[in-house]
PDB file of C-alpha atoms and ligand atoms in Angstrom:
ATOM      1  CA  UNK A1451       9.826 -15.428 -18.714  1.00  0.00           C
ATOM      2  CA  UNK A1452       7.057 -16.134 -16.708  1.00  0.00           C
ATOM      3  CA  UNK A1453       5.157 -12.584 -15.938  1.00  0.00           C
ATOM      4  CA  UNK A1454       2.702 -12.901 -13.236  1.00  0.00           C
ATOM      5  CA  UNK A1455      -0.010  -9.931 -13.681  1.00  0.00           C
ATOM      6  CA  UNK A1456      -2.283  -9.065 -10.303  1.00  0.00           C
ATOM      7  CA  UNK A1457      -5.809  -9.939 -11.486  1.00  0.00           C
ATOM      8  CA  UNK A1458      -7.890  -9.320  -8.644  1.00  0.00           C
ATOM      9  CA  UNK A1459      -8.792  -5.796  -9.957  1.00  0.00           C
ATOM     10  CA  UNK A1460      -8.574  -4.040 -12.969  1.00  0.00           C
ATOM     11  CA  UNK A1461      -6.721  -3.834 -16.567  1.00  0.00           C
ATOM     12  CA  UNK A1462      -5.311  -7.065 -16.372  1.00  0.00           C
ATOM     13  CA  UNK A1463      -6.052  -8.908 -19.201  1.00  0.00           C
ATOM     14  CA  UNK A1464      -4.738  -6.142 -21.303  1.00  0.00           C
ATOM     15  CA  UNK A1465      -1.667  -6.623 -19.631  1.00  0.00           C
ATOM     16  CA  UNK A1466      -1.409 -10.452 -20.502  1.00  0.00           C
ATOM     17  CA  UNK A1467      -2.023 -10.038 -23.652  1.00  0.00           C
ATOM     18  CA  UNK A1468       1.022  -7.958 -24.316  1.00  0.00           C
ATOM     19  CA  UNK A1469       2.958 -10.199 -22.882  1.00  0.00           C
ATOM     20  CA  UNK A1470       2.099 -12.831 -24.099  1.00  0.00           C
ATOM     21  CA  UNK A1471       2.141 -11.099 -27.943  1.00  0.00           C
ATOM     22  CA  UNK A1472       5.980 -10.137 -27.603  1.00  0.00           C
ATOM     23  CA  UNK A1473       6.289 -14.027 -26.461  1.00  0.00           C
ATOM     24  CA  UNK A1474       6.587 -14.917 -23.340  1.00  0.00           C
ATOM     25  CA  UNK A1475       3.570 -16.466 -20.514  1.00  0.00           C
ATOM     26  CA  UNK A1476       1.797 -14.050 -18.532  1.00  0.00           C
ATOM     27  CA  UNK A1477       0.430 -15.994 -15.023  1.00  0.00           C
ATOM     28  CA  UNK A1478      -2.855 -14.609 -13.495  1.00  0.00           C
ATOM     29  CA  UNK A1479      -2.488 -13.580 -10.114  1.00  0.00           C
ATOM     30  CA  UNK A1480      -5.271 -13.868  -7.683  1.00  0.00           C
ATOM     31  CA  UNK A1481      -3.685 -15.830  -4.403  1.00  0.00           C
ATOM     32  CA  UNK A1482      -0.889 -16.180  -2.971  1.00  0.00           C
ATOM     33  CA  UNK A1483       0.041 -19.497  -4.285  1.00  0.00           C
ATOM     34  CA  UNK A1484       0.073 -17.642  -7.710  1.00  0.00           C
ATOM     35  CA  UNK A1485       3.557 -15.902  -6.851  1.00  0.00           C
ATOM     36  CA  UNK A1486       5.673 -18.759  -7.021  1.00  0.00           C
ATOM     37  CA  UNK A1487       8.615 -18.693  -9.045  1.00  0.00           C
ATOM     38  CA  UNK A1488       7.249 -15.123 -11.095  1.00  0.00           C
ATOM     39  CA  UNK A1489      10.246 -13.657 -13.390  1.00  0.00           C
ATOM     40  CA  UNK A1490       8.919 -10.436 -13.206  1.00  0.00           C
ATOM     41  CA  UNK A1491       5.357  -8.527 -11.852  1.00  0.00           C
ATOM     42  CA  UNK A1492       3.064  -6.199 -13.232  1.00  0.00           C
ATOM     43  CA  UNK A1493       0.497  -3.974 -11.589  1.00  0.00           C
ATOM     44  CA  UNK A1494      -2.410  -2.946 -13.488  1.00  0.00           C
ATOM     45  CA  UNK A1495      -4.915  -0.277 -13.170  1.00  0.00           C
ATOM     46  CA  UNK A1496      -8.141   0.010 -11.818  1.00  0.00           C
ATOM     47  CA  UNK A1497      -8.473   0.899  -8.063  1.00  0.00           C
ATOM     48  CA  UNK A1498      -5.804   1.085  -5.950  1.00  0.00           C
ATOM     49  CA  UNK A1499      -8.387   1.323  -2.698  1.00  0.00           C
ATOM     50  CA  UNK A1500      -9.942  -1.401  -3.846  1.00  0.00           C
ATOM     51  CA  UNK A1501      -6.601  -3.524  -5.049  1.00  0.00           C
ATOM     52  CA  UNK A1502      -5.266  -2.383  -1.850  1.00  0.00           C
ATOM     53  CA  UNK A1503      -8.158  -3.845   0.092  1.00  0.00           C
ATOM     54  CA  UNK A1504      -7.846  -7.420  -1.653  1.00  0.00           C
ATOM     55  CA  UNK A1505      -4.325  -7.176  -1.269  1.00  0.00           C
ATOM     56  CA  UNK A1506      -4.681  -7.400   2.435  1.00  0.00           C
ATOM     57  CA  UNK A1507      -7.996 -10.421   2.244  1.00  0.00           C
ATOM     58  CA  UNK A1508      -5.923 -12.581   0.559  1.00  0.00           C
ATOM     59  CA  UNK A1509      -3.585 -12.060   2.494  1.00  0.00           C
ATOM     60  CA  UNK A1510      -0.487 -11.147  -0.508  1.00  0.00           C
ATOM     61  CA  UNK A1511       0.175  -7.552   0.532  1.00  0.00           C
ATOM     62  CA  UNK A1512       3.654  -9.060   3.023  1.00  0.00           C
ATOM     63  CA  UNK A1513       4.395 -11.412   0.487  1.00  0.00           C
ATOM     64  CA  UNK A1514       4.367  -9.055  -2.571  1.00  0.00           C
ATOM     65  CA  UNK A1515       6.278  -6.289  -0.601  1.00  0.00           C
ATOM     66  CA  UNK A1516       8.612  -8.872   0.601  1.00  0.00           C
ATOM     67  CA  UNK A1517       9.399 -10.560  -3.208  1.00  0.00           C
ATOM     68  CA  UNK A1518       9.610  -6.313  -5.030  1.00  0.00           C
ATOM     69  CA  UNK A1519      12.404  -5.430  -1.717  1.00  0.00           C
ATOM     70  CA  UNK A1520      14.071  -8.613  -2.864  1.00  0.00           C
ATOM     71  CA  UNK A1521      14.514  -7.886  -6.586  1.00  0.00           C
ATOM     72  CA  UNK A1522      11.043  -8.970  -8.036  1.00  0.00           C
ATOM     73  CA  UNK A1523      11.323  -6.785 -11.395  1.00  0.00           C
ATOM     74  CA  UNK A1524       8.118  -4.815 -11.349  1.00  0.00           C
ATOM     75  CA  UNK A1525       5.647  -3.033 -13.716  1.00  0.00           C
ATOM     76  CA  UNK A1526       2.945  -0.860 -12.188  1.00  0.00           C
ATOM     77  CA  UNK A1527       0.520   1.541 -14.396  1.00  0.00           C
ATOM     78  CA  UNK A1528      -2.048   3.828 -12.538  1.00  0.00           C
ATOM     79  CA  UNK A1529      -3.739   2.271  -9.587  1.00  0.00           C
ATOM     80  CA  UNK A1530      -0.442  -0.147  -9.312  1.00  0.00           C
ATOM     81  CA  UNK A1531       2.060   3.102  -9.102  1.00  0.00           C
ATOM     82  CA  UNK A1532      -0.004   4.151  -7.133  1.00  0.00           C
ATOM     83  CA  UNK A1533       0.023   0.744  -4.345  1.00  0.00           C
ATOM     84  CA  UNK A1534       3.811   0.694  -5.156  1.00  0.00           C
ATOM     85  CA  UNK A1535       4.316   4.627  -3.358  1.00  0.00           C
ATOM     86  CA  UNK A1536       5.608   5.335  -0.041  1.00  0.00           C
ATOM     87  CA  UNK A1537       3.657   8.041   0.036  1.00  0.00           C
ATOM     88  CA  UNK A1538       0.473   9.208  -1.464  1.00  0.00           C
ATOM     89  CA  UNK A1539      -0.059  13.054  -0.622  1.00  0.00           C
ATOM     90  CA  UNK A1540      -2.668  14.260   1.586  1.00  0.00           C
ATOM     91  CA  UNK A1541      -3.331  10.701   3.197  1.00  0.00           C
ATOM     92  CA  UNK A1542      -1.484   8.417   5.323  1.00  0.00           C
ATOM     93  CA  UNK A1543      -2.627   5.345   3.755  1.00  0.00           C
ATOM     94  CA  UNK A1544       0.245   2.825   2.690  1.00  0.00           C
ATOM     95  CA  UNK A1545      -0.437  -0.091   0.490  1.00  0.00           C
ATOM     96  CA  UNK A1546       3.421  -1.917  -1.345  1.00  0.00           C
ATOM     97  CA  UNK A1547       5.123   1.372  -0.323  1.00  0.00           C
ATOM     98  CA  UNK A1548       8.096   0.234  -1.577  1.00  0.00           C
ATOM     99  CA  UNK A1549       8.952   2.992  -4.362  1.00  0.00           C
ATOM    100  CA  UNK A1550      10.205   5.374  -3.064  1.00  0.00           C
ATOM    101  CA  UNK A1551       7.833   8.301  -4.556  1.00  0.00           C
ATOM    102  CA  UNK A1552       5.490  11.030  -3.510  1.00  0.00           C
ATOM    103  CA  UNK A1553       1.912   9.990  -5.259  1.00  0.00           C
ATOM    104  CA  UNK A1554      -0.621  12.340  -6.115  1.00  0.00           C
ATOM    105  CA  UNK A1555      -4.238  10.225  -7.201  1.00  0.00           C
ATOM    106  CA  UNK A1556      -6.739  11.605  -9.765  1.00  0.00           C
ATOM    107  CA  UNK A1557      -4.268  14.665  -9.884  1.00  0.00           C
ATOM    108  CA  UNK A1558      -5.638  16.045 -13.227  1.00  0.00           C
ATOM    109  CA  UNK A1559      -8.886  16.645 -11.579  1.00  0.00           C
ATOM    110  CA  UNK A1560     -12.089  16.119 -13.157  1.00  0.00           C
ATOM    111  CA  UNK A1561     -12.000  18.202 -16.283  1.00  0.00           C
ATOM    112  CA  UNK A1562      -9.000  16.459 -18.219  1.00  0.00           C
ATOM    113  CA  UNK A1563      -9.516  12.733 -16.112  1.00  0.00           C
ATOM    114  CA  UNK A1564      -8.886  11.543 -19.018  1.00  0.00           C
ATOM    115  CA  UNK A1565      -6.736  12.341 -21.979  1.00  0.00           C
ATOM    116  CA  UNK A1566      -4.285  11.017 -24.339  1.00  0.00           C
ATOM    117  CA  UNK A1567      -0.874  12.555 -25.850  1.00  0.00           C
ATOM    118  CA  UNK A1568       2.648  11.628 -26.455  1.00  0.00           C
ATOM    119  CA  UNK A1569       5.984  12.189 -25.136  1.00  0.00           C
ATOM    120  CA  UNK A1570       9.482  10.631 -25.373  1.00  0.00           C
ATOM    121  CA  UNK A1571      10.128   8.239 -22.362  1.00  0.00           C
ATOM    122  CA  UNK A1572      14.084   7.542 -21.609  1.00  0.00           C
ATOM    123  CA  UNK A1573      15.394   4.236 -22.855  1.00  0.00           C
ATOM    124  CA  UNK A1574      12.747   3.476 -25.216  1.00  0.00           C
ATOM    125  CA  UNK A1575      11.882   7.293 -27.044  1.00  0.00           C
ATOM    126  CA  UNK A1576       8.355   9.298 -28.230  1.00  0.00           C
ATOM    127  CA  UNK A1577       5.218   7.105 -26.348  1.00  0.00           C
ATOM    128  CA  UNK A1578       1.285   7.345 -26.873  1.00  0.00           C
ATOM    129  CA  UNK A1579       0.162   7.948 -23.343  1.00  0.00           C
ATOM    130  CA  UNK A1580      -3.250   6.891 -22.377  1.00  0.00           C
ATOM    131  CA  UNK A1581      -4.419   8.962 -19.102  1.00  0.00           C
ATOM    132  CA  UNK A1582      -7.243   7.854 -17.151  1.00  0.00           C
ATOM    133  CA  UNK A1583      -7.864   9.506 -13.634  1.00  0.00           C
ATOM    134  CA  UNK A1584      -4.560   9.476 -13.613  1.00  0.00           C
ATOM    135  CA  UNK A1585      -1.888  10.082 -10.951  1.00  0.00           C
ATOM    136  CA  UNK A1586       1.257  12.009 -11.295  1.00  0.00           C
ATOM    137  CA  UNK A1587       4.475  11.495  -9.381  1.00  0.00           C
ATOM    138  CA  UNK A1588       4.500  15.252  -7.475  1.00  0.00           C
ATOM    139  CA  UNK A1589       8.766  14.284  -5.082  1.00  0.00           C
ATOM    140  CA  UNK A1590      10.801  11.369  -5.958  1.00  0.00           C
ATOM    141  CA  UNK A1591      13.948  10.470  -3.391  1.00  0.00           C
ATOM    142  CA  UNK A1592      17.579  10.193  -4.203  1.00  0.00           C
ATOM    143  CA  UNK A1593      18.043   7.151  -6.582  1.00  0.00           C
ATOM    144  CA  UNK A1594      14.839   7.268  -8.293  1.00  0.00           C
ATOM    145  CA  UNK A1595      15.517   7.874 -12.422  1.00  0.00           C
ATOM    146  CA  UNK A1596      12.740  10.390 -13.982  1.00  0.00           C
ATOM    147  CA  UNK A1597      12.251   8.447 -17.345  1.00  0.00           C
ATOM    148  CA  UNK A1598       9.057  10.826 -18.529  1.00  0.00           C
ATOM    149  CA  UNK A1599       7.189  14.242 -17.677  1.00  0.00           C
ATOM    150  CA  UNK A1600       3.988  15.466 -19.074  1.00  0.00           C
ATOM    151  CA  UNK A1601       3.778  19.274 -18.462  1.00  0.00           C
ATOM    152  CA  UNK A1602       6.047  19.131 -15.847  1.00  0.00           C
ATOM    153  CA  UNK A1603       4.916  16.097 -14.115  1.00  0.00           C
ATOM    154  CA  UNK A1604       6.562  13.259 -13.509  1.00  0.00           C
ATOM    155  CA  UNK A1605       4.506  10.613 -15.075  1.00  0.00           C
ATOM    156  CA  UNK A1606       7.179   7.405 -15.440  1.00  0.00           C
ATOM    157  CA  UNK A1607      10.197   6.599 -12.833  1.00  0.00           C
ATOM    158  CA  UNK A1608      11.981   3.851 -12.407  1.00  0.00           C
ATOM    159  CA  UNK A1609      14.117   2.806  -8.779  1.00  0.00           C
ATOM    160  CA  UNK A1610      16.087  -0.728  -8.687  1.00  0.00           C
ATOM    161  CA  UNK A1611      13.609  -3.074  -9.886  1.00  0.00           C
ATOM    162  CA  UNK A1612      10.666  -0.866 -10.012  1.00  0.00           C
ATOM    163  CA  UNK A1613       9.060   1.006 -13.165  1.00  0.00           C
ATOM    164  CA  UNK A1614       6.208   2.722 -12.292  1.00  0.00           C
ATOM    165  CA  UNK A1615       3.517   4.969 -15.200  1.00  0.00           C
ATOM    166  CA  UNK A1616       1.107   6.997 -14.643  1.00  0.00           C
ATOM    167  CA  UNK A1617      -0.344   6.204 -18.097  1.00  0.00           C
ATOM    168  CA  UNK A1618      -2.060   2.856 -19.893  1.00  0.00           C
ATOM    169  CA  UNK A1619       1.065   1.361 -21.968  1.00  0.00           C
ATOM    170  CA  UNK A1620      -1.075  -1.906 -22.008  1.00  0.00           C
ATOM    171  CA  UNK A1621      -3.993   0.088 -24.143  1.00  0.00           C
ATOM    172  CA  UNK A1622      -1.914   1.341 -26.907  1.00  0.00           C
ATOM    173  CA  UNK A1623      -0.980  -1.207 -28.966  1.00  0.00           C
ATOM    174  CA  UNK A1624       2.277  -0.150 -28.680  1.00  0.00           C
ATOM    175  CA  UNK A1625       4.208  -2.918 -27.414  1.00  0.00           C
ATOM    176  CA  UNK A1626       7.713  -1.722 -26.635  1.00  0.00           C
ATOM    177  CA  UNK A1627       7.205  -0.914 -22.466  1.00  0.00           C
ATOM    178  CA  UNK A1628       6.196  -3.901 -22.094  1.00  0.00           C
ATOM    179  CA  UNK A1629       9.332  -5.097 -23.925  1.00  0.00           C
ATOM    180  CA  UNK A1630      11.720  -2.513 -22.177  1.00  0.00           C
ATOM    181  CA  UNK A1631      10.539  -3.987 -18.928  1.00  0.00           C
ATOM    182  CA  UNK A1632      11.616  -7.369 -20.192  1.00  0.00           C
ATOM    183  CA  UNK A1633      15.416  -6.317 -21.066  1.00  0.00           C
ATOM    184  CA  UNK A1634      15.665  -5.004 -17.417  1.00  0.00           C
ATOM    185  CA  UNK A1635      15.116  -8.888 -16.444  1.00  0.00           C
ATOM    186  CA  UNK A1636      18.120 -10.698 -16.066  1.00  0.00           C
TER     187      UNK A1636
HETATM  188  N1  LIG B1226      -8.208   7.065 -10.141  1.00  0.00           N
HETATM  189  C1  LIG B1226      -7.485   5.601  -9.640  1.00  0.00           C
HETATM  190  C2  LIG B1226      -6.990   4.924  -8.479  1.00  0.00           C
HETATM  191  O1  LIG B1226      -7.072   6.343  -7.405  1.00  0.00           O
HETATM  192  C3  LIG B1226      -5.865   4.963 -10.812  1.00  0.00           C
HETATM  193  C4  LIG B1226      -6.956   5.573 -12.138  1.00  0.00           C
HETATM  194  C5  LIG B1226      -6.420   4.212 -13.435  1.00  0.00           C
HETATM  195  O2  LIG B1226      -5.966   3.128 -12.286  1.00  0.00           O
HETATM  196  N2  LIG B1226      -7.063   4.478 -14.310  1.00  0.00           N
HETATM  197  O3  LIG B1226      -7.074   4.828  -7.863  1.00  0.00           O
END
């Protein structure tokens, strides 16, 4: 399968390695033309404000939004999850906005800004989760499946073709999340 990895900013190379490790093709998405013929899309972590600005500047925001709305399987991690969320707490900004959740940015504050913990994820099992200045999901609309929570905060959710994670599965060497994502692609 051909999986596009948004490669304008942030931790995209690690996702490419994961996709290749499990035997599929990773395509770096840097401009509109790269969006042709994808079986799935990964929105990596990084800095959501910068990524959002670049998507507008490169004239990709609308195309990506349409492709996801039309069913393109999408895995979003950390900043990618912020881009995908319909609402950002205490902020009027909407980037792609196709995932009906409210996300809280930098939700763990300064002291706990980075940490690793293990928790269960539905469909996958116990998984090592790396959080880096991570958001969490404050609220989900009907139809959103909660996949994982840590300390009563939602850190993974699925809505139809979209999976959003607060943490970084590409940094653990554990390919199960990428494999699960690929298994959802018909
Ligand atoms: N704090 C970043 C943001 O708000 C997200 C951090 C990350 O992707 N690891 O965009």
